[in-house]
Amino acid sequence: MARCSSCVKNYRVHEVTLSDRIIALSPLRLDDAEAHLAGGDEPLVRWLSGGPGTREGVEAYIWHCREQWETVGPLRAFGIRIGADEALARTIDLRFAAEGLAPGQVNVADGLYRSWRGARPGHPRGPRGIPVRGK
C-alpha cells in the first residue's frame, strides 16, 4: 500500500469515531460481535462471509481488523452506528490489496443487517420499526 508523508498517522485511529449524533462511523470493536452475529442472515452469509459465523470467529476477525489499523495493513473495517446508543446497523470493509485488484483499486464490501433494511435515509428505524431519533 502506498503511503505519503503528509498522511495522518494510524496511531490509535481504531479508537476514533466520526459522528453527527445520528449516524456514527468507527472501526469495528469487540462489543460489536453480538450485533454482528445477530444480523448475519442468509443473504449476508452468502454474499459476504461464506458461512455462518461463531462468536470466536467474529472476535478473531475484529482483532484482525484492529491489527490492520495499527500496522497500516490493507484492510479497513468500519461499523456504521445509528442513534444515541450507537446500534450497529451496517459494516463497510475496504480492502486495498487483494487478488485481482490493480494498484489504486479497492474492494468494498457493504453489509446491512436485516433489522435495518428498509430504513429511509435520514430517518433510520431500528429493529421492529422503532424510530431512532425523536421526531
PDB file of C-alpha atoms in Angstrom:
ATOM      1  CA  MET A   1       0.000   0.000   0.000  1.00  0.00           C
ATOM      2  CA  ALA A   2       1.375   3.408  -0.920  1.00  0.00           C
ATOM      3  CA  ARG A   3       1.986   5.824   1.928  1.00  0.00           C
ATOM      4  CA  CYS A   4       2.529   9.550   1.852  1.00  0.00           C
ATOM      5  CA  SER A   5       4.474  11.698   4.282  1.00  0.00           C
ATOM      6  CA  SER A   6       1.521  14.066   4.764  1.00  0.00           C
ATOM      7  CA  CYS A   7      -0.922  11.254   5.702  1.00  0.00           C
ATOM      8  CA  VAL A   8      -2.299  11.155   9.244  1.00  0.00           C
ATOM      9  CA  LYS A   9      -0.537   8.589  11.413  1.00  0.00           C
ATOM     10  CA  ASN A  10      -2.617   5.489  12.180  1.00  0.00           C
ATOM     11  CA  TYR A  11      -1.672   5.527  15.866  1.00  0.00           C
ATOM     12  CA  ARG A  12      -4.822   4.633  17.855  1.00  0.00           C
ATOM     13  CA  VAL A  13      -7.043   5.565  14.904  1.00  0.00           C
ATOM     14  CA  HIS A  14      -9.011   2.391  15.653  1.00  0.00           C
ATOM     15  CA  GLU A  15     -10.472   4.317  18.610  1.00  0.00           C
ATOM     16  CA  VAL A  16     -11.770   7.274  16.550  1.00  0.00           C
ATOM     17  CA  THR A  17     -15.490   7.815  15.892  1.00  0.00           C
ATOM     18  CA  LEU A  18     -16.921  10.280  13.360  1.00  0.00           C
ATOM     19  CA  SER A  19     -20.487  11.230  14.234  1.00  0.00           C
ATOM     20  CA  ASP A  20     -23.226  13.776  13.656  1.00  0.00           C
ATOM     21  CA  ARG A  21     -25.107  12.327  16.673  1.00  0.00           C
ATOM     22  CA  ILE A  22     -27.479  10.466  14.333  1.00  0.00           C
ATOM     23  CA  ILE A  23     -25.067   8.273  12.407  1.00  0.00           C
ATOM     24  CA  ALA A  24     -21.571   7.315  13.569  1.00  0.00           C
ATOM     25  CA  LEU A  25     -18.706   5.735  11.642  1.00  0.00           C
ATOM     26  CA  SER A  26     -15.940   3.975  13.550  1.00  0.00           C
ATOM     27  CA  PRO A  27     -13.703   0.942  13.259  1.00  0.00           C
ATOM     28  CA  LEU A  28     -15.239  -2.355  14.346  1.00  0.00           C
ATOM     29  CA  ARG A  29     -14.811  -3.108  18.043  1.00  0.00           C
ATOM     30  CA  LEU A  30     -15.164  -6.207  20.198  1.00  0.00           C
ATOM     31  CA  ASP A  31     -18.525  -5.164  21.610  1.00  0.00           C
ATOM     32  CA  ASP A  32     -19.884  -5.352  18.023  1.00  0.00           C
ATOM     33  CA  ALA A  33     -19.585  -9.157  17.989  1.00  0.00           C
ATOM     34  CA  GLU A  34     -23.079  -9.875  19.344  1.00  0.00           C
ATOM     35  CA  ALA A  35     -24.835  -7.472  16.942  1.00  0.00           C
ATOM     36  CA  HIS A  36     -22.757  -8.794  14.060  1.00  0.00           C
ATOM     37  CA  LEU A  37     -23.769 -12.371  14.814  1.00  0.00           C
ATOM     38  CA  ALA A  38     -27.435 -11.436  15.301  1.00  0.00           C
ATOM     39  CA  GLY A  39     -27.530  -9.562  11.977  1.00  0.00           C
ATOM     40  CA  GLY A  40     -25.952 -12.343   9.924  1.00  0.00           C
ATOM     41  CA  ASP A  41     -28.898 -13.690   7.958  1.00  0.00           C
ATOM     42  CA  GLU A  42     -28.759 -15.871   4.831  1.00  0.00           C
ATOM     43  CA  PRO A  43     -28.073 -13.079   2.280  1.00  0.00           C
ATOM     44  CA  LEU A  44     -25.200 -11.613   4.329  1.00  0.00           C
ATOM     45  CA  VAL A  45     -23.712 -15.040   4.949  1.00  0.00           C
ATOM     46  CA  ARG A  46     -23.995 -15.976   1.274  1.00  0.00           C
ATOM     47  CA  TRP A  47     -22.538 -12.762  -0.163  1.00  0.00           C
ATOM     48  CA  LEU A  48     -20.017 -11.665   2.451  1.00  0.00           C
ATOM     49  CA  SER A  49     -18.814 -14.305   4.859  1.00  0.00           C
ATOM     50  CA  GLY A  50     -19.306 -17.590   3.026  1.00  0.00           C
ATOM     51  CA  GLY A  51     -20.679 -19.372   6.090  1.00  0.00           C
ATOM     52  CA  PRO A  52     -22.395 -18.839   9.430  1.00  0.00           C
ATOM     53  CA  GLY A  53     -20.257 -17.047  11.984  1.00  0.00           C
ATOM     54  CA  THR A  54     -19.314 -18.002  15.517  1.00  0.00           C
ATOM     55  CA  ARG A  55     -18.543 -15.689  18.420  1.00  0.00           C
ATOM     56  CA  GLU A  56     -14.916 -16.875  18.398  1.00  0.00           C
ATOM     57  CA  GLY A  57     -14.606 -16.318  14.659  1.00  0.00           C
ATOM     58  CA  VAL A  58     -16.162 -12.854  14.779  1.00  0.00           C
ATOM     59  CA  GLU A  59     -13.969 -11.790  17.704  1.00  0.00           C
ATOM     60  CA  ALA A  60     -10.880 -13.074  15.872  1.00  0.00           C
ATOM     61  CA  TYR A  61     -11.904 -11.083  12.786  1.00  0.00           C
ATOM     62  CA  ILE A  62     -12.409  -7.914  14.852  1.00  0.00           C
ATOM     63  CA  TRP A  63      -8.958  -8.372  16.453  1.00  0.00           C
ATOM     64  CA  HIS A  64      -7.532  -8.835  12.941  1.00  0.00           C
ATOM     65  CA  CYS A  65      -9.234  -5.607  11.819  1.00  0.00           C
ATOM     66  CA  ARG A  66      -7.768  -3.747  14.798  1.00  0.00           C
ATOM     67  CA  GLU A  67      -4.317  -5.119  13.970  1.00  0.00           C
ATOM     68  CA  GLN A  68      -4.744  -3.919  10.376  1.00  0.00           C
ATOM     69  CA  TRP A  69      -5.417  -0.381  11.634  1.00  0.00           C
ATOM     70  CA  GLU A  70      -2.403  -0.474  13.967  1.00  0.00           C
ATOM     71  CA  THR A  71       0.010  -1.839  11.356  1.00  0.00           C
ATOM     72  CA  VAL A  72      -1.315   0.204   8.407  1.00  0.00           C
ATOM     73  CA  GLY A  73      -2.393  -3.029   6.751  1.00  0.00           C
ATOM     74  CA  PRO A  74      -4.565  -3.215   3.615  1.00  0.00           C
ATOM     75  CA  LEU A  75      -7.914  -3.721   5.442  1.00  0.00           C
ATOM     76  CA  ARG A  76     -10.131  -1.031   6.946  1.00  0.00           C
ATOM     77  CA  ALA A  77     -13.352  -2.331   8.532  1.00  0.00           C
ATOM     78  CA  PHE A  78     -15.925   0.150   9.805  1.00  0.00           C
ATOM     79  CA  GLY A  79     -19.132  -0.124  11.753  1.00  0.00           C
ATOM     80  CA  ILE A  80     -21.937   2.252  10.888  1.00  0.00           C
ATOM     81  CA  ARG A  81     -23.890   3.003  14.032  1.00  0.00           C
ATOM     82  CA  ILE A  82     -27.300   4.610  14.423  1.00  0.00           C
ATOM     83  CA  GLY A  83     -28.720   6.724  17.243  1.00  0.00           C
ATOM     84  CA  ALA A  84     -27.543   7.754  20.677  1.00  0.00           C
ATOM     85  CA  ASP A  85     -26.869   4.150  21.689  1.00  0.00           C
ATOM     86  CA  GLU A  86     -24.781   3.643  18.507  1.00  0.00           C
ATOM     87  CA  ALA A  87     -26.596   0.453  17.484  1.00  0.00           C
ATOM     88  CA  LEU A  88     -24.561  -1.371  14.827  1.00  0.00           C
ATOM     89  CA  ALA A  89     -26.606  -1.239  11.614  1.00  0.00           C
ATOM     90  CA  ARG A  90     -24.064  -1.905   8.875  1.00  0.00           C
ATOM     91  CA  THR A  91     -20.434  -2.697   8.202  1.00  0.00           C
ATOM     92  CA  ILE A  92     -18.151  -1.480   5.439  1.00  0.00           C
ATOM     93  CA  ASP A  93     -14.893  -3.279   4.666  1.00  0.00           C
ATOM     94  CA  LEU A  94     -12.303  -1.662   2.405  1.00  0.00           C
ATOM     95  CA  ARG A  95      -9.520  -3.896   1.098  1.00  0.00           C
ATOM     96  CA  PHE A  96      -6.709  -2.059  -0.616  1.00  0.00           C
ATOM     97  CA  ALA A  97      -4.848  -5.226  -1.578  1.00  0.00           C
ATOM     98  CA  ALA A  98      -6.460  -8.423  -2.825  1.00  0.00           C
ATOM     99  CA  GLU A  99      -6.133 -10.867  -5.658  1.00  0.00           C
ATOM    100  CA  GLY A 100      -7.285  -9.240  -8.877  1.00  0.00           C
ATOM    101  CA  LEU A 101      -7.002  -5.641  -7.703  1.00  0.00           C
ATOM    102  CA  ALA A 102      -4.840  -3.306  -9.740  1.00  0.00           C
ATOM    103  CA  PRO A 103      -2.793  -0.596  -7.995  1.00  0.00           C
ATOM    104  CA  GLY A 104      -5.148   2.157  -6.839  1.00  0.00           C
ATOM    105  CA  GLN A 105      -8.220  -0.101  -6.761  1.00  0.00           C
ATOM    106  CA  VAL A 106     -10.126  -1.061  -3.619  1.00  0.00           C
ATOM    107  CA  ASN A 107     -12.586  -3.848  -2.898  1.00  0.00           C
ATOM    108  CA  VAL A 108     -15.622  -2.575  -0.949  1.00  0.00           C
ATOM    109  CA  ALA A 109     -17.882  -4.944   0.975  1.00  0.00           C
ATOM    110  CA  ASP A 110     -21.066  -3.475   2.455  1.00  0.00           C
ATOM    111  CA  GLY A 111     -23.135  -5.469   4.923  1.00  0.00           C
ATOM    112  CA  LEU A 112     -26.512  -4.079   6.021  1.00  0.00           C
ATOM    113  CA  TYR A 113     -28.036  -6.038   8.900  1.00  0.00           C
ATOM    114  CA  ARG A 114     -31.540  -7.385   8.318  1.00  0.00           C
ATOM    115  CA  SER A 115     -33.263  -5.355  11.051  1.00  0.00           C
ATOM    116  CA  TRP A 116     -32.083  -2.117   9.371  1.00  0.00           C
ATOM    117  CA  ARG A 117     -33.109  -2.915   5.790  1.00  0.00           C
ATOM    118  CA  GLY A 118     -35.827  -0.615   4.518  1.00  0.00           C
ATOM    119  CA  ALA A 119     -34.906   2.310   6.779  1.00  0.00           C
ATOM    120  CA  ARG A 120     -35.337   5.632   4.980  1.00  0.00           C
ATOM    121  CA  PRO A 121     -32.225   7.790   4.556  1.00  0.00           C
ATOM    122  CA  GLY A 122     -32.227  10.487   7.213  1.00  0.00           C
ATOM    123  CA  HIS A 123     -34.986   8.642   9.111  1.00  0.00           C
ATOM    124  CA  PRO A 124     -33.364   5.433  10.258  1.00  0.00           C
ATOM    125  CA  ARG A 125     -35.514   2.914  12.051  1.00  0.00           C
ATOM    126  CA  GLY A 126     -34.191   0.342  14.395  1.00  0.00           C
ATOM    127  CA  PRO A 127     -35.424  -3.175  14.976  1.00  0.00           C
ATOM    128  CA  ARG A 128     -39.219  -3.528  14.944  1.00  0.00           C
ATOM    129  CA  GLY A 129     -39.613  -0.096  13.319  1.00  0.00           C
ATOM    130  CA  ILE A 130     -38.767   1.896  16.453  1.00  0.00           C
ATOM    131  CA  PRO A 131     -37.705   5.452  15.471  1.00  0.00           C
ATOM    132  CA  VAL A 132     -34.080   6.128  16.321  1.00  0.00           C
ATOM    133  CA  ARG A 133     -34.472   9.853  16.874  1.00  0.00           C
ATOM    134  CA  GLY A 134     -37.358  11.676  18.447  1.00  0.00           C
ATOM    135  CA  LYS A 135     -39.223  13.229  15.502  1.00  0.00           C
TER     136      LYS A 135
END
